[in-house]
Short mmCIF file of C-alpha atoms in Angstrom, two decimals:
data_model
loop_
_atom_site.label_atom_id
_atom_site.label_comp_id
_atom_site.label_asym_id
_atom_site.label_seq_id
_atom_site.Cartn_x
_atom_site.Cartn_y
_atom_site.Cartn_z
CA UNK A 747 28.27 -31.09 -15.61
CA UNK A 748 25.79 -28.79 -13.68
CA UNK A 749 23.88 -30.53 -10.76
CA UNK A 750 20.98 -29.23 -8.74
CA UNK A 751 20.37 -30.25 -5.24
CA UNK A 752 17.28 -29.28 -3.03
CA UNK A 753 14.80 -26.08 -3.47
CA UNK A 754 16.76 -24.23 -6.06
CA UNK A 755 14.51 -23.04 -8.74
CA UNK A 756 15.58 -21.86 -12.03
CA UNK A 757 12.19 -20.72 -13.55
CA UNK A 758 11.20 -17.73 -11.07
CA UNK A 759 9.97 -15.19 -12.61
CA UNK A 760 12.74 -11.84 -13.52
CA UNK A 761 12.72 -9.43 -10.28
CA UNK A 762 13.51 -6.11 -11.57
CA UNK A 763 14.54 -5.24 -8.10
CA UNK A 764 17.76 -6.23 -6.46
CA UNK A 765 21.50 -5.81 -5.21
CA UNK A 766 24.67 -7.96 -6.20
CA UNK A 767 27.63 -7.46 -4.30
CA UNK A 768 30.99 -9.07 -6.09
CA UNK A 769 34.31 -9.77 -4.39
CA UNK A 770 37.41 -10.18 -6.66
CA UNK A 771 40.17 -12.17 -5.39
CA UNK A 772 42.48 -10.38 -7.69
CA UNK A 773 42.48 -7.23 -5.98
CA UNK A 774 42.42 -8.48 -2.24
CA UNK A 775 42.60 -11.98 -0.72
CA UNK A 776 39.79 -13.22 0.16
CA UNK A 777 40.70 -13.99 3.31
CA UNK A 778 42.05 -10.36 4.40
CA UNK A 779 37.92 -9.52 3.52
CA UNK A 780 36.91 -11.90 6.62
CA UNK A 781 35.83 -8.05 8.55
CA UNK A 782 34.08 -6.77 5.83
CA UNK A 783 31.68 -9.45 5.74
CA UNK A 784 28.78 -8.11 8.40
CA UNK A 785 29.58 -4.74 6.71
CA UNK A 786 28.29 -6.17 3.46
CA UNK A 787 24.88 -8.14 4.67
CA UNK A 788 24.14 -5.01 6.62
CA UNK A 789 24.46 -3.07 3.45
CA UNK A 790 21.80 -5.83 1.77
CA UNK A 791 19.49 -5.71 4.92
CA UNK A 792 19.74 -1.53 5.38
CA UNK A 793 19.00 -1.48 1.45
CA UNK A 794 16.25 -4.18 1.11
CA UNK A 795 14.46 -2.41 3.94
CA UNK A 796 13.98 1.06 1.90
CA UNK A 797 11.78 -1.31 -0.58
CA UNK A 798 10.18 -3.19 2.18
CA UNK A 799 7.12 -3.07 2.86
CA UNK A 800 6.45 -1.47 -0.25
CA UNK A 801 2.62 -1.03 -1.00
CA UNK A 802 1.25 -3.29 2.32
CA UNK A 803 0.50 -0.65 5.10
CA UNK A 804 -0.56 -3.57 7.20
CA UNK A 805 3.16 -4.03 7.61
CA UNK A 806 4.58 -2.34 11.42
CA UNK A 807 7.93 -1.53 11.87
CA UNK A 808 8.47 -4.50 14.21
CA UNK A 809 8.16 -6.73 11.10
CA UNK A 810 10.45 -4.68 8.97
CA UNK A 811 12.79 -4.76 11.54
CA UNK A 812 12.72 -8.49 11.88
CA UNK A 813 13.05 -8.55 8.48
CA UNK A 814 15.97 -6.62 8.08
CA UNK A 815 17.25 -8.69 10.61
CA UNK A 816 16.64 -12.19 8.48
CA UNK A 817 18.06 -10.33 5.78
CA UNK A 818 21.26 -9.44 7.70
CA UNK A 819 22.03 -12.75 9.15
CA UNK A 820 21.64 -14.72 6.01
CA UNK A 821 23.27 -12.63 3.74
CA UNK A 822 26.25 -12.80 6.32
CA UNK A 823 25.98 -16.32 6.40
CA UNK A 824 26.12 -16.40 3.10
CA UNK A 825 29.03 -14.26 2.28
CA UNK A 826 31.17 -16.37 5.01
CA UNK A 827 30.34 -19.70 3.46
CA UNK A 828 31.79 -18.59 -0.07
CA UNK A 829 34.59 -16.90 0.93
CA UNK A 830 35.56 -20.16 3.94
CA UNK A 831 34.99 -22.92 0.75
CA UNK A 832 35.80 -20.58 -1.90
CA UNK A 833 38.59 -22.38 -4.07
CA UNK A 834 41.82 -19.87 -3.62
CA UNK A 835 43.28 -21.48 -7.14
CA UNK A 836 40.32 -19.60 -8.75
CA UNK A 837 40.22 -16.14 -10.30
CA UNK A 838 36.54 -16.54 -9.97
CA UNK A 839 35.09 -13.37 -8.10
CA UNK A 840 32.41 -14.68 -5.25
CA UNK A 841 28.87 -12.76 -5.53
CA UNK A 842 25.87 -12.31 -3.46
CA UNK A 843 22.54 -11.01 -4.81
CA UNK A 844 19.23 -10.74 -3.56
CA UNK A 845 16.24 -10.30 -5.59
CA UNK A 846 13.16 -8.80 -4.76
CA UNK A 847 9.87 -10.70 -5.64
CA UNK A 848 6.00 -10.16 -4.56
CA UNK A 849 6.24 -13.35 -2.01
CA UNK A 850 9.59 -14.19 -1.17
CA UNK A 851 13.52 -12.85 -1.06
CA UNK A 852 15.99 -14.64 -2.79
CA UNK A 853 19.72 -14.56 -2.36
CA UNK A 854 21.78 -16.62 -4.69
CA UNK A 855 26.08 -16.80 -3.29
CA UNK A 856 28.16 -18.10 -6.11
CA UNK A 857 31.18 -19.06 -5.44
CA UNK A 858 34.20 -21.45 -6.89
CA UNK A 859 34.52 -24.88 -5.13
CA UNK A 860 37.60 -26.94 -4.59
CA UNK A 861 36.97 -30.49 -6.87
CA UNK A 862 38.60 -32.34 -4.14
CA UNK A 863 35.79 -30.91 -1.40
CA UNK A 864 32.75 -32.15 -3.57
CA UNK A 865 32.22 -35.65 -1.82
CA UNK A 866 32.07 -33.92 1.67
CA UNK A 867 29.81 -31.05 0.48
CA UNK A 868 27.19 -33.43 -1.40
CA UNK A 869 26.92 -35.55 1.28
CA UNK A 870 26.57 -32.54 4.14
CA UNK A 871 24.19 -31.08 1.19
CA UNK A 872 21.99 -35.19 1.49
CA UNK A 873 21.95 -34.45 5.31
CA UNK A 874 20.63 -30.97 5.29
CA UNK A 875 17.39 -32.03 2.67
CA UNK A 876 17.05 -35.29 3.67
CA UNK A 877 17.04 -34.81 7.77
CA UNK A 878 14.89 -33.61 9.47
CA UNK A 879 16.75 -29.61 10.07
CA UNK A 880 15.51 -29.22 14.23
CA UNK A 881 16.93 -32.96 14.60
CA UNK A 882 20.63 -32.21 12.48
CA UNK A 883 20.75 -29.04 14.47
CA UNK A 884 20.57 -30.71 17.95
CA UNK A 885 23.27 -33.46 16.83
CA UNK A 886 25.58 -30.66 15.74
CA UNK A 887 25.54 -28.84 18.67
CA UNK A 888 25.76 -31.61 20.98
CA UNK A 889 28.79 -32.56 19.14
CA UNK A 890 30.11 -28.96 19.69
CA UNK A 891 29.61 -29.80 23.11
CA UNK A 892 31.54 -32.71 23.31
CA UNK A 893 34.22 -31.74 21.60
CA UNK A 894 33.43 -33.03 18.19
CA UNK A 895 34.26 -31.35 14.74
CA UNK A 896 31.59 -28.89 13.76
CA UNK A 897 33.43 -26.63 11.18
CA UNK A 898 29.65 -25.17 9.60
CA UNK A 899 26.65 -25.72 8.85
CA UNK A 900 24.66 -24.00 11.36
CA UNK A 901 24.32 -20.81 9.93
CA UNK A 902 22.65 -22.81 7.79
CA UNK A 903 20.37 -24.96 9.93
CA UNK A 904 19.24 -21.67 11.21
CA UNK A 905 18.17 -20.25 8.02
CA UNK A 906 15.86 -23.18 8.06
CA UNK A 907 14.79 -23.55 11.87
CA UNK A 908 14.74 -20.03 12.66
CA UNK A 909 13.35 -18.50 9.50
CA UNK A 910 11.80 -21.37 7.59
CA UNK A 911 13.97 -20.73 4.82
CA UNK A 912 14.47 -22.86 1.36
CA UNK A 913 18.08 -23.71 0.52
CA UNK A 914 19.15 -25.44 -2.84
CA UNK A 915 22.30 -25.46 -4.92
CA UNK A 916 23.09 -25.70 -8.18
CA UNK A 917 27.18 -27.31 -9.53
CA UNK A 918 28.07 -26.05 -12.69
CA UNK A 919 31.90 -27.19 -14.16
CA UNK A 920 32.91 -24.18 -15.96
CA UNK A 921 36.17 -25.39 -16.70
CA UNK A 922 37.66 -28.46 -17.27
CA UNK A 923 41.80 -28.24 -17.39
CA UNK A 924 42.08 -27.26 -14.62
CA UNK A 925 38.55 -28.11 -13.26
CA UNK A 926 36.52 -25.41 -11.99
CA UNK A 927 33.46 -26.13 -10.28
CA UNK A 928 31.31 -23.09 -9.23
CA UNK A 929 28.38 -23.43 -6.79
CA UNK A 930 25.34 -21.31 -6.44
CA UNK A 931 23.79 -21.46 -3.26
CA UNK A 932 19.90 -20.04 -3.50
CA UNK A 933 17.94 -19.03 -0.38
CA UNK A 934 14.38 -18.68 -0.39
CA UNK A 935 12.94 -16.34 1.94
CA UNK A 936 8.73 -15.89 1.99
CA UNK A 937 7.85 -12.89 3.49
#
């Protein structure tokens, strides 16, 4: 079964240029990583930023920097998601790449998914491409406010208030006794 939801695109073009970052859960538990998360995006952001601007001298170093910083955030967004949701019965490593095209970054975080969490994930998944993002934000943090349950999502929200950002995902059951579902989460960056 493989199931795509949103703006994730499976015919762009092959970037030659790009960084993938894997995390075994063999070696370390996942969990004991939690610190080495920012440590990793900054690693993206500080290497994505030797290629950036590349040939555009119109670029300044204010928009590299801001860049960097988009860069940074969602890759650490990113990396917490799949670790948080990653399925700990699965010897599936988690990765994070990001690929270098002539318009637009994209990061792709795949990670295994508990089969049991796929209800609540499709329907916060119909919520994010369905509502309006500025709207969904608001809610969530007013129910932060009050008190309510907000466990994620607004690392997300911000990747597509803040930065204008694409998101899509794509389900793919690699394994079927015992089910293994693994979920790709694309982000779509124009720069």
């Amino acid at each position: 079964m493989n199931q795509v939801f949103g703006d994730f695109s499976e015919d762009l073009p092959v970037s030659q240029e790009g960084l993938t970052i894997a995390f075994s859960p063999i070696s370390l538990p996942l969990k004991q990583r939690w610190q080495t998360n920012g440590l990793s995006a900054d690693f993206m952001a500080d290497y994505f930023a030797v290629f950036f601007p590349g040939n555009n001298s119109s670029v300044t170093e204010s928009d590299t920097a801001e860049v960097k910083s988009a860069v940074s955030f969602i890759a650490n967004e990113l990396i917490e998601n799949a670790m948080k949701f990653n399925d700990e019965r699965s010897p599936y490593p988690i990765s994070i790449s990001l690929r270098m095209h002539s318009d637009r970054l994209v990061f792709q975080a795949t990670n295994s998914v508990n089969p049991n969490m796929l209800d609540s994930f499709h329907n916060y998944i119909d919520q994010l491409t369905t509502l309006d993002p500025n709207e969904l934000y608001i809610q969530l943090m007013e129910a932060d406010e009050s008190g309510g349950m907000v466990s994620s999502g607004l690392g997300l929200l911000t990747m597509m208030t803040d930065y204008l950002a694409k998101l899509g995902w794509k389900f793919e059951t690699i394994n079927t006794d015992p089910r293994i579902i693994l979920v790709t989460t694309m982000v779509q960056l124009m720069i």
